[in-house]
Amino acid sequence: MGSNEVASNEVDRKFRFLTAYKDGRVEIHYSTQKTPPSNDPNTGVQSKDVTISTEPPVSARVYLPKINPTQKVPVLYYIHGGGFCFESAFSPPFHSHLMALVAEANVIAVSLEYGLWPERPLPGSYVDAWAGLQWIASHVKGNGPEPWLNDHADFSRFFMGGDSGGANMSNFLAVQIGSYGLPGVRFIGMIMVHPFFGGMEDDEMWMFMYPTNCGKQDPKLKPPPEDLAKLTCEKVLFFFAEKDHLREVGGIFSDDLKKSGYKGAVEVVEHDGVAHEFHLFDPAHDKSISLVKKFASFLNEV
């Protein structure tokens, strides 16, 4: 083996989801599969892919439940997890999860396909998530680019949420809504599934992917009380898994929210004996089914 080959394999930084080599290469530890949109003949749920932006490339998968032609239903903006560097709104686990959730809850869902590191360094994912939110809000008057939202979205019942890093981005967007508003939209609730926030070893990975970060107290990583107090949604639902490596930081965040002066309701659902994202890996598990049912009921309690 030559000296150049040895040098090219020399590790610079190694994290939970990625390895960076001294020659500039990066290796993501997980691959991402994608599946096309589909219609479920059993539940009547339909899905389609839409373009939000071409530069940078941002898209979404939109899900429509089985409803009559004039019916209006709540809107869910969903942001998937994956450590900001892998996974997709179009991957089989997330597609199946959203199909099941939309069937159970009878809501329209917009599942965001945002840019991933390293092609899209942070804060690019957050910027893409904001673009997705603005795209959804462009349908408030019934004249946006997507007919399903124009015809069936009830913007007086708007919800937002995600899992892991997607939950983190949802909170960022909620703070922005609290600061700048979202005209024509009543933000009812936020759903945080196994959320990622600062206070653990993965902070270093997040900062590595975000060259212009503000350190471990960056408000995206560890939102300060004054930001949490700005949240205008009426309620927040947390899902925690006992064996999740993010359980502790998620619990700290939920406690910080309660103490921040946030005026809405905070509900916590804990699943014992299961790990991070268990519901995506084993959707037939009784606790996965319970999670979907609770998620759905939260979307229908206004």
mmCIF file with all atom_site columns, N, CA, C and O in Angstrom, residues 37-40 44-50 60-76 95 99 102 107-111 135-136 138-140 142-155:
data_model
loop_
_atom_site.group_PDB
_atom_site.id
_atom_site.type_symbol
_atom_site.label_atom_id
_atom_site.label_alt_id
_atom_site.label_comp_id
_atom_site.label_asym_id
_atom_site.label_entity_id
_atom_site.label_seq_id
_atom_site.pdbx_PDB_ins_code
_atom_site.Cartn_x
_atom_site.Cartn_y
_atom_site.Cartn_z
_atom_site.occupancy
_atom_site.B_iso_or_equiv
_atom_site.pdbx_formal_charge
_atom_site.auth_seq_id
_atom_site.auth_comp_id
_atom_site.auth_asym_id
_atom_site.auth_atom_id
_atom_site.pdbx_PDB_model_num
ATOM 1   N N  . PRO A 1 37  ? -44.260 7.919  -5.239 1.00 0.00 ? 37  PRO A N  1
ATOM 2   C CA . PRO A 1 37  ? -45.567 8.122  -4.599 1.00 0.00 ? 37  PRO A CA 1
ATOM 3   C C  . PRO A 1 37  ? -46.519 7.011  -5.026 1.00 0.00 ? 37  PRO A C  1
ATOM 4   O O  . PRO A 1 37  ? -46.340 6.381  -6.073 1.00 0.00 ? 37  PRO A O  1
ATOM 5   N N  . SER A 1 38  ? -47.529 6.779  -4.213 1.00 0.00 ? 38  SER A N  1
ATOM 6   C CA . SER A 1 38  ? -48.458 5.682  -4.504 1.00 0.00 ? 38  SER A CA 1
ATOM 7   C C  . SER A 1 38  ? -49.822 5.989  -3.917 1.00 0.00 ? 38  SER A C  1
ATOM 8   O O  . SER A 1 38  ? -49.976 6.899  -3.090 1.00 0.00 ? 38  SER A O  1
ATOM 9   N N  . ASN A 1 39  ? -50.805 5.228  -4.344 1.00 0.00 ? 39  ASN A N  1
ATOM 10  C CA . ASN A 1 39  ? -52.156 5.311  -3.803 1.00 0.00 ? 39  ASN A CA 1
ATOM 11  C C  . ASN A 1 39  ? -52.474 3.995  -3.110 1.00 0.00 ? 39  ASN A C  1
ATOM 12  O O  . ASN A 1 39  ? -52.120 2.928  -3.610 1.00 0.00 ? 39  ASN A O  1
ATOM 13  N N  . ASP A 1 40  ? -53.126 4.089  -1.960 1.00 0.00 ? 40  ASP A N  1
ATOM 14  C CA . ASP A 1 40  ? -53.460 2.889  -1.195 1.00 0.00 ? 40  ASP A CA 1
ATOM 15  C C  . ASP A 1 40  ? -54.923 2.534  -1.442 1.00 0.00 ? 40  ASP A C  1
ATOM 16  O O  . ASP A 1 40  ? -55.821 3.254  -0.980 1.00 0.00 ? 40  ASP A O  1
ATOM 17  N N  . GLY A 1 44  ? -57.612 4.498  0.601  1.00 0.00 ? 44  GLY A N  1
ATOM 18  C CA . GLY A 1 44  ? -57.965 5.603  -0.279 1.00 0.00 ? 44  GLY A CA 1
ATOM 19  C C  . GLY A 1 44  ? -57.001 6.772  -0.237 1.00 0.00 ? 44  GLY A C  1
ATOM 20  O O  . GLY A 1 44  ? -57.227 7.788  -0.892 1.00 0.00 ? 44  GLY A O  1
ATOM 21  N N  . VAL A 1 45  ? -55.901 6.658  0.529  1.00 0.00 ? 45  VAL A N  1
ATOM 22  C CA . VAL A 1 45  ? -54.921 7.742  0.598  1.00 0.00 ? 45  VAL A CA 1
ATOM 23  C C  . VAL A 1 45  ? -54.145 7.814  -0.725 1.00 0.00 ? 45  VAL A C  1
ATOM 24  O O  . VAL A 1 45  ? -53.693 6.792  -1.242 1.00 0.00 ? 45  VAL A O  1
ATOM 25  N N  . GLN A 1 46  ? -54.012 9.044  -1.237 1.00 0.00 ? 46  GLN A N  1
ATOM 26  C CA . GLN A 1 46  ? -53.239 9.281  -2.446 1.00 0.00 ? 46  GLN A CA 1
ATOM 27  C C  . GLN A 1 46  ? -51.994 10.093 -2.103 1.00 0.00 ? 46  GLN A C  1
ATOM 28  O O  . GLN A 1 46  ? -51.980 10.825 -1.113 1.00 0.00 ? 46  GLN A O  1
ATOM 29  N N  . SER A 1 47  ? -50.961 9.999  -2.936 1.00 0.00 ? 47  SER A N  1
ATOM 30  C CA . SER A 1 47  ? -49.770 10.831 -2.727 1.00 0.00 ? 47  SER A CA 1
ATOM 31  C C  . SER A 1 47  ? -49.196 11.253 -4.068 1.00 0.00 ? 47  SER A C  1
ATOM 32  O O  . SER A 1 47  ? -49.385 10.578 -5.085 1.00 0.00 ? 47  SER A O  1
ATOM 33  N N  . LYS A 1 48  ? -48.523 12.389 -4.067 1.00 0.00 ? 48  LYS A N  1
ATOM 34  C CA . LYS A 1 48  ? -47.861 12.909 -5.265 1.00 0.00 ? 48  LYS A CA 1
ATOM 35  C C  . LYS A 1 48  ? -46.655 13.741 -4.827 1.00 0.00 ? 48  LYS A C  1
ATOM 36  O O  . LYS A 1 48  ? -46.598 14.220 -3.682 1.00 0.00 ? 48  LYS A O  1
ATOM 37  N N  . ASP A 1 49  ? -45.692 13.904 -5.710 1.00 0.00 ? 49  ASP A N  1
ATOM 38  C CA . ASP A 1 49  ? -44.509 14.723 -5.440 1.00 0.00 ? 49  ASP A CA 1
ATOM 39  C C  . ASP A 1 49  ? -44.636 16.076 -6.123 1.00 0.00 ? 49  ASP A C  1
ATOM 40  O O  . ASP A 1 49  ? -45.137 16.162 -7.265 1.00 0.00 ? 49  ASP A O  1
ATOM 41  N N  . VAL A 1 50  ? -44.209 17.117 -5.426 1.00 0.00 ? 50  VAL A N  1
ATOM 42  C CA . VAL A 1 50  ? -44.297 18.478 -5.950 1.00 0.00 ? 50  VAL A CA 1
ATOM 43  C C  . VAL A 1 50  ? -42.950 19.173 -5.797 1.00 0.00 ? 50  VAL A C  1
ATOM 44  O O  . VAL A 1 50  ? -42.166 18.849 -4.894 1.00 0.00 ? 50  VAL A O  1
ATOM 45  N N  . ALA A 1 60  ? -41.436 18.085 -2.086 1.00 0.00 ? 60  ALA A N  1
ATOM 46  C CA . ALA A 1 60  ? -42.238 17.505 -1.012 1.00 0.00 ? 60  ALA A CA 1
ATOM 47  C C  . ALA A 1 60  ? -43.118 16.414 -1.575 1.00 0.00 ? 60  ALA A C  1
ATOM 48  O O  . ALA A 1 60  ? -43.409 16.376 -2.783 1.00 0.00 ? 60  ALA A O  1
ATOM 49  N N  . ARG A 1 61  ? -43.528 15.518 -0.697 1.00 0.00 ? 61  ARG A N  1
ATOM 50  C CA . ARG A 1 61  ? -44.556 14.537 -1.036 1.00 0.00 ? 61  ARG A CA 1
ATOM 51  C C  . ARG A 1 61  ? -45.824 14.949 -0.302 1.00 0.00 ? 61  ARG A C  1
ATOM 52  O O  . ARG A 1 61  ? -45.812 15.138 0.926  1.00 0.00 ? 61  ARG A O  1
ATOM 53  N N  . VAL A 1 62  ? -46.890 15.115 -1.079 1.00 0.00 ? 62  VAL A N  1
ATOM 54  C CA . VAL A 1 62  ? -48.168 15.554 -0.525 1.00 0.00 ? 62  VAL A CA 1
ATOM 55  C C  . VAL A 1 62  ? -49.104 14.357 -0.446 1.00 0.00 ? 62  VAL A C  1
ATOM 56  O O  . VAL A 1 62  ? -49.189 13.560 -1.399 1.00 0.00 ? 62  VAL A O  1
ATOM 57  N N  . TYR A 1 63  ? -49.806 14.227 0.675  1.00 0.00 ? 63  TYR A N  1
ATOM 58  C CA . TYR A 1 63  ? -50.707 13.102 0.919  1.00 0.00 ? 63  TYR A CA 1
ATOM 59  C C  . TYR A 1 63  ? -52.131 13.627 1.105  1.00 0.00 ? 63  TYR A C  1
ATOM 60  O O  . TYR A 1 63  ? -52.357 14.585 1.852  1.00 0.00 ? 63  TYR A O  1
ATOM 61  N N  . LEU A 1 64  ? -53.065 12.990 0.432  1.00 0.00 ? 64  LEU A N  1
ATOM 62  C CA . LEU A 1 64  ? -54.471 13.368 0.511  1.00 0.00 ? 64  LEU A CA 1
ATOM 63  C C  . LEU A 1 64  ? -55.294 12.175 0.983  1.00 0.00 ? 64  LEU A C  1
ATOM 64  O O  . LEU A 1 64  ? -55.245 11.102 0.370  1.00 0.00 ? 64  LEU A O  1
ATOM 65  N N  . PRO A 1 65  ? -56.065 12.332 2.071  1.00 0.00 ? 65  PRO A N  1
ATOM 66  C CA . PRO A 1 65  ? -56.897 11.218 2.539  1.00 0.00 ? 65  PRO A CA 1
ATOM 67  C C  . PRO A 1 65  ? -58.137 11.053 1.660  1.00 0.00 ? 65  PRO A C  1
ATOM 68  O O  . PRO A 1 65  ? -58.418 11.880 0.784  1.00 0.00 ? 65  PRO A O  1
ATOM 69  N N  . LYS A 1 66  ? -58.873 10.003 1.895  1.00 0.00 ? 66  LYS A N  1
ATOM 70  C CA . LYS A 1 66  ? -60.119 9.761  1.164  1.00 0.00 ? 66  LYS A CA 1
ATOM 71  C C  . LYS A 1 66  ? -61.202 10.679 1.719  1.00 0.00 ? 66  LYS A C  1
ATOM 72  O O  . LYS A 1 66  ? -61.686 10.482 2.838  1.00 0.00 ? 66  LYS A O  1
ATOM 73  N N  . ILE A 1 67  ? -61.548 11.701 0.956  1.00 0.00 ? 67  ILE A N  1
ATOM 74  C CA . ILE A 1 67  ? -62.524 12.696 1.408  1.00 0.00 ? 67  ILE A CA 1
ATOM 75  C C  . ILE A 1 67  ? -63.432 13.059 0.237  1.00 0.00 ? 67  ILE A C  1
ATOM 76  O O  . ILE A 1 67  ? -63.140 12.757 -0.916 1.00 0.00 ? 67  ILE A O  1
ATOM 77  N N  . ASN A 1 68  ? -64.540 13.741 0.550  1.00 0.00 ? 68  ASN A N  1
ATOM 78  C CA . ASN A 1 68  ? -65.439 14.153 -0.529 1.00 0.00 ? 68  ASN A CA 1
ATOM 79  C C  . ASN A 1 68  ? -64.904 15.421 -1.197 1.00 0.00 ? 68  ASN A C  1
ATOM 80  O O  . ASN A 1 68  ? -64.047 16.109 -0.644 1.00 0.00 ? 68  ASN A O  1
ATOM 81  N N  . PRO A 1 69  ? -65.384 15.769 -2.383 1.00 0.00 ? 69  PRO A N  1
ATOM 82  C CA . PRO A 1 69  ? -64.783 16.841 -3.188 1.00 0.00 ? 69  PRO A CA 1
ATOM 83  C C  . PRO A 1 69  ? -64.782 18.225 -2.544 1.00 0.00 ? 69  PRO A C  1
ATOM 84  O O  . PRO A 1 69  ? -63.984 19.080 -2.930 1.00 0.00 ? 69  PRO A O  1
ATOM 85  N N  . THR A 1 70  ? -65.662 18.467 -1.582 1.00 0.00 ? 70  THR A N  1
ATOM 86  C CA . THR A 1 70  ? -65.734 19.803 -0.978 1.00 0.00 ? 70  THR A CA 1
ATOM 87  C C  . THR A 1 70  ? -65.210 19.839 0.461  1.00 0.00 ? 70  THR A C  1
ATOM 88  O O  . THR A 1 70  ? -65.239 20.883 1.105  1.00 0.00 ? 70  THR A O  1
ATOM 89  N N  . GLN A 1 71  ? -64.720 18.718 0.953  1.00 0.00 ? 71  GLN A N  1
ATOM 90  C CA . GLN A 1 71  ? -64.321 18.625 2.361  1.00 0.00 ? 71  GLN A CA 1
ATOM 91  C C  . GLN A 1 71  ? -62.992 19.328 2.631  1.00 0.00 ? 71  GLN A C  1
ATOM 92  O O  . GLN A 1 71  ? -62.051 19.248 1.843  1.00 0.00 ? 71  GLN A O  1
ATOM 93  N N  . LYS A 1 72  ? -62.934 20.034 3.757  1.00 0.00 ? 72  LYS A N  1
ATOM 94  C CA . LYS A 1 72  ? -61.709 20.673 4.225  1.00 0.00 ? 72  LYS A CA 1
ATOM 95  C C  . LYS A 1 72  ? -61.194 19.908 5.442  1.00 0.00 ? 72  LYS A C  1
ATOM 96  O O  . LYS A 1 72  ? -61.974 19.542 6.332  1.00 0.00 ? 72  LYS A O  1
ATOM 97  N N  . VAL A 1 73  ? -59.881 19.665 5.484  1.00 0.00 ? 73  VAL A N  1
ATOM 98  C CA . VAL A 1 73  ? -59.290 18.883 6.577  1.00 0.00 ? 73  VAL A CA 1
ATOM 99  C C  . VAL A 1 73  ? -58.044 19.589 7.101  1.00 0.00 ? 73  VAL A C  1
ATOM 100 O O  . VAL A 1 73  ? -57.479 20.471 6.432  1.00 0.00 ? 73  VAL A O  1
ATOM 101 N N  . PRO A 1 74  ? -57.581 19.224 8.307  1.00 0.00 ? 74  PRO A N  1
ATOM 102 C CA . PRO A 1 74  ? -56.361 19.838 8.858  1.00 0.00 ? 74  PRO A CA 1
ATOM 103 C C  . PRO A 1 74  ? -55.149 19.588 7.969  1.00 0.00 ? 74  PRO A C  1
ATOM 104 O O  . PRO A 1 74  ? -55.124 18.671 7.148  1.00 0.00 ? 74  PRO A O  1
ATOM 105 N N  . VAL A 1 75  ? -54.122 20.416 8.178  1.00 0.00 ? 75  VAL A N  1
ATOM 106 C CA . VAL A 1 75  ? -52.880 20.334 7.406  1.00 0.00 ? 75  VAL A CA 1
ATOM 107 C C  . VAL A 1 75  ? -51.734 19.990 8.350  1.00 0.00 ? 75  VAL A C  1
ATOM 108 O O  . VAL A 1 75  ? -51.571 20.626 9.397  1.00 0.00 ? 75  VAL A O  1
ATOM 109 N N  . LEU A 1 76  ? -50.932 18.997 7.973  1.00 0.00 ? 76  LEU A N  1
ATOM 110 C CA . LEU A 1 76  ? -49.725 18.631 8.721  1.00 0.00 ? 76  LEU A CA 1
ATOM 111 C C  . LEU A 1 76  ? -48.510 18.871 7.842  1.00 0.00 ? 76  LEU A C  1
ATOM 112 O O  . LEU A 1 76  ? -48.407 18.326 6.739  1.00 0.00 ? 76  LEU A O  1
ATOM 113 N N  . HIS A 1 95  ? -42.457 7.092  3.851  1.00 0.00 ? 95  HIS A N  1
ATOM 114 C CA . HIS A 1 95  ? -43.648 7.044  3.009  1.00 0.00 ? 95  HIS A CA 1
ATOM 115 C C  . HIS A 1 95  ? -44.735 6.198  3.671  1.00 0.00 ? 95  HIS A C  1
ATOM 116 O O  . HIS A 1 95  ? -45.906 6.617  3.743  1.00 0.00 ? 95  HIS A O  1
ATOM 117 N N  . MET A 1 99  ? -48.366 7.555  5.030  1.00 0.00 ? 99  MET A N  1
ATOM 118 C CA . MET A 1 99  ? -49.594 6.950  4.497  1.00 0.00 ? 99  MET A CA 1
ATOM 119 C C  . MET A 1 99  ? -50.504 6.482  5.632  1.00 0.00 ? 99  MET A C  1
ATOM 120 O O  . MET A 1 99  ? -51.721 6.718  5.621  1.00 0.00 ? 99  MET A O  1
ATOM 121 N N  . VAL A 1 102 ? -51.856 9.635  7.688  1.00 0.00 ? 102 VAL A N  1
ATOM 122 C CA . VAL A 1 102 ? -52.891 10.377 6.964  1.00 0.00 ? 102 VAL A CA 1
ATOM 123 C C  . VAL A 1 102 ? -54.204 9.592  6.947  1.00 0.00 ? 102 VAL A C  1
ATOM 124 O O  . VAL A 1 102 ? -55.290 10.164 7.106  1.00 0.00 ? 102 VAL A O  1
ATOM 125 N N  . VAL A 1 107 ? -56.050 13.840 7.472  1.00 0.00 ? 107 VAL A N  1
ATOM 126 C CA . VAL A 1 107 ? -55.451 15.162 7.260  1.00 0.00 ? 107 VAL A CA 1
ATOM 127 C C  . VAL A 1 107 ? -54.688 15.164 5.936  1.00 0.00 ? 107 VAL A C  1
ATOM 128 O O  . VAL A 1 107 ? -54.339 14.108 5.408  1.00 0.00 ? 107 VAL A O  1
ATOM 129 N N  . ILE A 1 108 ? -54.452 16.358 5.407  1.00 0.00 ? 108 ILE A N  1
ATOM 130 C CA . ILE A 1 108 ? -53.500 16.521 4.310  1.00 0.00 ? 108 ILE A CA 1
ATOM 131 C C  . ILE A 1 108 ? -52.119 16.662 4.934  1.00 0.00 ? 108 ILE A C  1
ATOM 132 O O  . ILE A 1 108 ? -51.933 17.438 5.880  1.00 0.00 ? 108 ILE A O  1
ATOM 133 N N  . ALA A 1 109 ? -51.141 15.948 4.413  1.00 0.00 ? 109 ALA A N  1
ATOM 134 C CA . ALA A 1 109 ? -49.769 16.071 4.917  1.00 0.00 ? 109 ALA A CA 1
ATOM 135 C C  . ALA A 1 109 ? -48.844 16.495 3.789  1.00 0.00 ? 109 ALA A C  1
ATOM 136 O O  . ALA A 1 109 ? -48.977 16.033 2.648  1.00 0.00 ? 109 ALA A O  1
ATOM 137 N N  . VAL A 1 110 ? -47.917 17.385 4.131  1.00 0.00 ? 110 VAL A N  1
ATOM 138 C CA . VAL A 1 110 ? -46.848 17.801 3.226  1.00 0.00 ? 110 VAL A CA 1
ATOM 139 C C  . VAL A 1 110 ? -45.542 17.379 3.883  1.00 0.00 ? 110 VAL A C  1
ATOM 140 O O  . VAL A 1 110 ? -45.168 17.910 4.932  1.00 0.00 ? 110 VAL A O  1
ATOM 141 N N  . SER A 1 111 ? -44.875 16.388 3.294  1.00 0.00 ? 111 SER A N  1
ATOM 142 C CA . SER A 1 111 ? -43.637 15.831 3.859  1.00 0.00 ? 111 SER A CA 1
ATOM 143 C C  . SER A 1 111 ? -42.452 16.382 3.068  1.00 0.00 ? 111 SER A C  1
ATOM 144 O O  . SER A 1 111 ? -42.309 16.105 1.879  1.00 0.00 ? 111 SER A O  1
ATOM 145 N N  . TRP A 1 135 ? -44.195 27.922 1.119  1.00 0.00 ? 135 TRP A N  1
ATOM 146 C CA . TRP A 1 135 ? -44.923 27.319 -0.001 1.00 0.00 ? 135 TRP A CA 1
ATOM 147 C C  . TRP A 1 135 ? -46.305 26.851 0.445  1.00 0.00 ? 135 TRP A C  1
ATOM 148 O O  . TRP A 1 135 ? -47.306 27.091 -0.247 1.00 0.00 ? 135 TRP A O  1
ATOM 149 N N  . ILE A 1 136 ? -46.368 26.195 1.592  1.00 0.00 ? 136 ILE A N  1
ATOM 150 C CA . ILE A 1 136 ? -47.668 25.751 2.115  1.00 0.00 ? 136 ILE A CA 1
ATOM 151 C C  . ILE A 1 136 ? -48.581 26.951 2.346  1.00 0.00 ? 136 ILE A C  1
ATOM 152 O O  . ILE A 1 136 ? -49.751 26.954 1.941  1.00 0.00 ? 136 ILE A O  1
ATOM 153 N N  . SER A 1 138 ? -48.650 29.700 0.899  1.00 0.00 ? 138 SER A N  1
ATOM 154 C CA . SER A 1 138 ? -49.071 30.372 -0.342 1.00 0.00 ? 138 SER A CA 1
ATOM 155 C C  . SER A 1 138 ? -50.433 29.880 -0.823 1.00 0.00 ? 138 SER A C  1
ATOM 156 O O  . SER A 1 138 ? -51.001 30.448 -1.766 1.00 0.00 ? 138 SER A O  1
ATOM 157 N N  . HIS A 1 139 ? -50.968 28.837 -0.181 1.00 0.00 ? 139 HIS A N  1
ATOM 158 C CA . HIS A 1 139 ? -52.268 28.287 -0.564 1.00 0.00 ? 139 HIS A CA 1
ATOM 159 C C  . HIS A 1 139 ? -53.407 28.818 0.304  1.00 0.00 ? 139 HIS A C  1
ATOM 160 O O  . HIS A 1 139 ? -54.562 28.401 0.134  1.00 0.00 ? 139 HIS A O  1
ATOM 161 N N  . VAL A 1 140 ? -53.106 29.724 1.215  1.00 0.00 ? 140 VAL A N  1
ATOM 162 C CA . VAL A 1 140 ? -54.105 30.188 2.184  1.00 0.00 ? 140 VAL A CA 1
ATOM 163 C C  . VAL A 1 140 ? -55.351 30.757 1.494  1.00 0.00 ? 140 VAL A C  1
ATOM 164 O O  . VAL A 1 140 ? -56.482 30.531 1.948  1.00 0.00 ? 140 VAL A O  1
ATOM 165 N N  . GLY A 1 142 ? -56.404 29.974 -1.448 1.00 0.00 ? 142 GLY A N  1
ATOM 166 C CA . GLY A 1 142 ? -56.959 29.042 -2.417 1.00 0.00 ? 142 GLY A CA 1
ATOM 167 C C  . GLY A 1 142 ? -56.444 29.210 -3.827 1.00 0.00 ? 142 GLY A C  1
ATOM 168 O O  . GLY A 1 142 ? -57.026 28.674 -4.777 1.00 0.00 ? 142 GLY A O  1
ATOM 169 N N  . ASN A 1 143 ? -55.313 29.929 -3.975 1.00 0.00 ? 143 ASN A N  1
ATOM 170 C CA . ASN A 1 143 ? -54.771 30.151 -5.317 1.00 0.00 ? 143 ASN A CA 1
ATOM 171 C C  . ASN A 1 143 ? -53.284 29.809 -5.397 1.00 0.00 ? 143 ASN A C  1
ATOM 172 O O  . ASN A 1 143 ? -52.530 30.408 -6.157 1.00 0.00 ? 143 ASN A O  1
ATOM 173 N N  . GLY A 1 144 ? -52.864 28.803 -4.610 1.00 0.00 ? 144 GLY A N  1
ATOM 174 C CA . GLY A 1 144 ? -51.482 28.351 -4.653 1.00 0.00 ? 144 GLY A CA 1
ATOM 175 C C  . GLY A 1 144 ? -51.255 27.364 -5.788 1.00 0.00 ? 144 GLY A C  1
ATOM 176 O O  . GLY A 1 144 ? -52.176 27.045 -6.549 1.00 0.00 ? 144 GLY A O  1
ATOM 177 N N  . PRO A 1 145 ? -50.035 26.838 -5.919 1.00 0.00 ? 145 PRO A N  1
ATOM 178 C CA . PRO A 1 145 ? -49.715 25.951 -7.038 1.00 0.00 ? 145 PRO A CA 1
ATOM 179 C C  . PRO A 1 145 ? -50.251 24.518 -6.921 1.00 0.00 ? 145 PRO A C  1
ATOM 180 O O  . PRO A 1 145 ? -50.297 23.811 -7.922 1.00 0.00 ? 145 PRO A O  1
ATOM 181 N N  . GLU A 1 146 ? -50.671 24.097 -5.743 1.00 0.00 ? 146 GLU A N  1
ATOM 182 C CA . GLU A 1 146 ? -51.100 22.703 -5.559 1.00 0.00 ? 146 GLU A CA 1
ATOM 183 C C  . GLU A 1 146 ? -52.618 22.608 -5.316 1.00 0.00 ? 146 GLU A C  1
ATOM 184 O O  . GLU A 1 146 ? -53.119 23.042 -4.271 1.00 0.00 ? 146 GLU A O  1
ATOM 185 N N  . PRO A 1 147 ? -53.360 22.023 -6.249 1.00 0.00 ? 147 PRO A N  1
ATOM 186 C CA . PRO A 1 147 ? -54.832 21.945 -6.119 1.00 0.00 ? 147 PRO A CA 1
ATOM 187 C C  . PRO A 1 147 ? -55.311 21.235 -4.859 1.00 0.00 ? 147 PRO A C  1
ATOM 188 O O  . PRO A 1 147 ? -56.343 21.620 -4.293 1.00 0.00 ? 147 PRO A O  1
ATOM 189 N N  . TRP A 1 148 ? -54.620 20.194 -4.434 1.00 0.00 ? 148 TRP A N  1
ATOM 190 C CA . TRP A 1 148 ? -55.081 19.496 -3.220 1.00 0.00 ? 148 TRP A CA 1
ATOM 191 C C  . TRP A 1 148 ? -55.139 20.436 -2.030 1.00 0.00 ? 148 TRP A C  1
ATOM 192 O O  . TRP A 1 148 ? -56.079 20.372 -1.225 1.00 0.00 ? 148 TRP A O  1
ATOM 193 N N  . LEU A 1 149 ? -54.137 21.299 -1.895 1.00 0.00 ? 149 LEU A N  1
ATOM 194 C CA . LEU A 1 149 ? -54.134 22.250 -0.782 1.00 0.00 ? 149 LEU A CA 1
ATOM 195 C C  . LEU A 1 149 ? -55.166 23.357 -1.012 1.00 0.00 ? 149 LEU A C  1
ATOM 196 O O  . LEU A 1 149 ? -55.872 23.764 -0.076 1.00 0.00 ? 149 LEU A O  1
ATOM 197 N N  . ASN A 1 150 ? -55.272 23.848 -2.243 1.00 0.00 ? 150 ASN A N  1
ATOM 198 C CA . ASN A 1 150 ? -56.276 24.877 -2.537 1.00 0.00 ? 150 ASN A CA 1
ATOM 199 C C  . ASN A 1 150 ? -57.677 24.400 -2.202 1.00 0.00 ? 150 ASN A C  1
ATOM 200 O O  . ASN A 1 150 ? -58.494 25.147 -1.642 1.00 0.00 ? 150 ASN A O  1
ATOM 201 N N  . ASP A 1 151 ? -57.970 23.162 -2.546 1.00 0.00 ? 151 ASP A N  1
ATOM 202 C CA . ASP A 1 151 ? -59.338 22.655 -2.438 1.00 0.00 ? 151 ASP A CA 1
ATOM 203 C C  . ASP A 1 151 ? -59.682 22.083 -1.077 1.00 0.00 ? 151 ASP A C  1
ATOM 204 O O  . ASP A 1 151 ? -60.853 22.110 -0.672 1.00 0.00 ? 151 ASP A O  1
ATOM 205 N N  . HIS A 1 152 ? -58.685 21.559 -0.348 1.00 0.00 ? 152 HIS A N  1
ATOM 206 C CA . HIS A 1 152 ? -59.026 20.773 0.837  1.00 0.00 ? 152 HIS A CA 1
ATOM 207 C C  . HIS A 1 152 ? -58.333 21.187 2.139  1.00 0.00 ? 152 HIS A C  1
ATOM 208 O O  . HIS A 1 152 ? -58.644 20.639 3.196  1.00 0.00 ? 152 HIS A O  1
ATOM 209 N N  . ALA A 1 153 ? -57.392 22.131 2.088  1.00 0.00 ? 153 ALA A N  1
ATOM 210 C CA . ALA A 1 153 ? -56.650 22.496 3.296  1.00 0.00 ? 153 ALA A CA 1
ATOM 211 C C  . ALA A 1 153 ? -57.438 23.467 4.161  1.00 0.00 ? 153 ALA A C  1
ATOM 212 O O  . ALA A 1 153 ? -57.883 24.516 3.679  1.00 0.00 ? 153 ALA A O  1
ATOM 213 N N  . ASP A 1 154 ? -57.606 23.117 5.414  1.00 0.00 ? 154 ASP A N  1
ATOM 214 C CA . ASP A 1 154 ? -58.215 24.010 6.404  1.00 0.00 ? 154 ASP A CA 1
ATOM 215 C C  . ASP A 1 154 ? -57.082 24.654 7.201  1.00 0.00 ? 154 ASP A C  1
ATOM 216 O O  . ASP A 1 154 ? -56.527 24.037 8.112  1.00 0.00 ? 154 ASP A O  1
ATOM 217 N N  . PHE A 1 155 ? -56.743 25.889 6.849  1.00 0.00 ? 155 PHE A N  1
ATOM 218 C CA . PHE A 1 155 ? -55.598 26.543 7.482  1.00 0.00 ? 155 PHE A CA 1
ATOM 219 C C  . PHE A 1 155 ? -55.912 27.101 8.868  1.00 0.00 ? 155 PHE A C  1
ATOM 220 O O  . PHE A 1 155 ? -55.044 27.688 9.499  1.00 0.00 ? 155 PHE A O  1
#
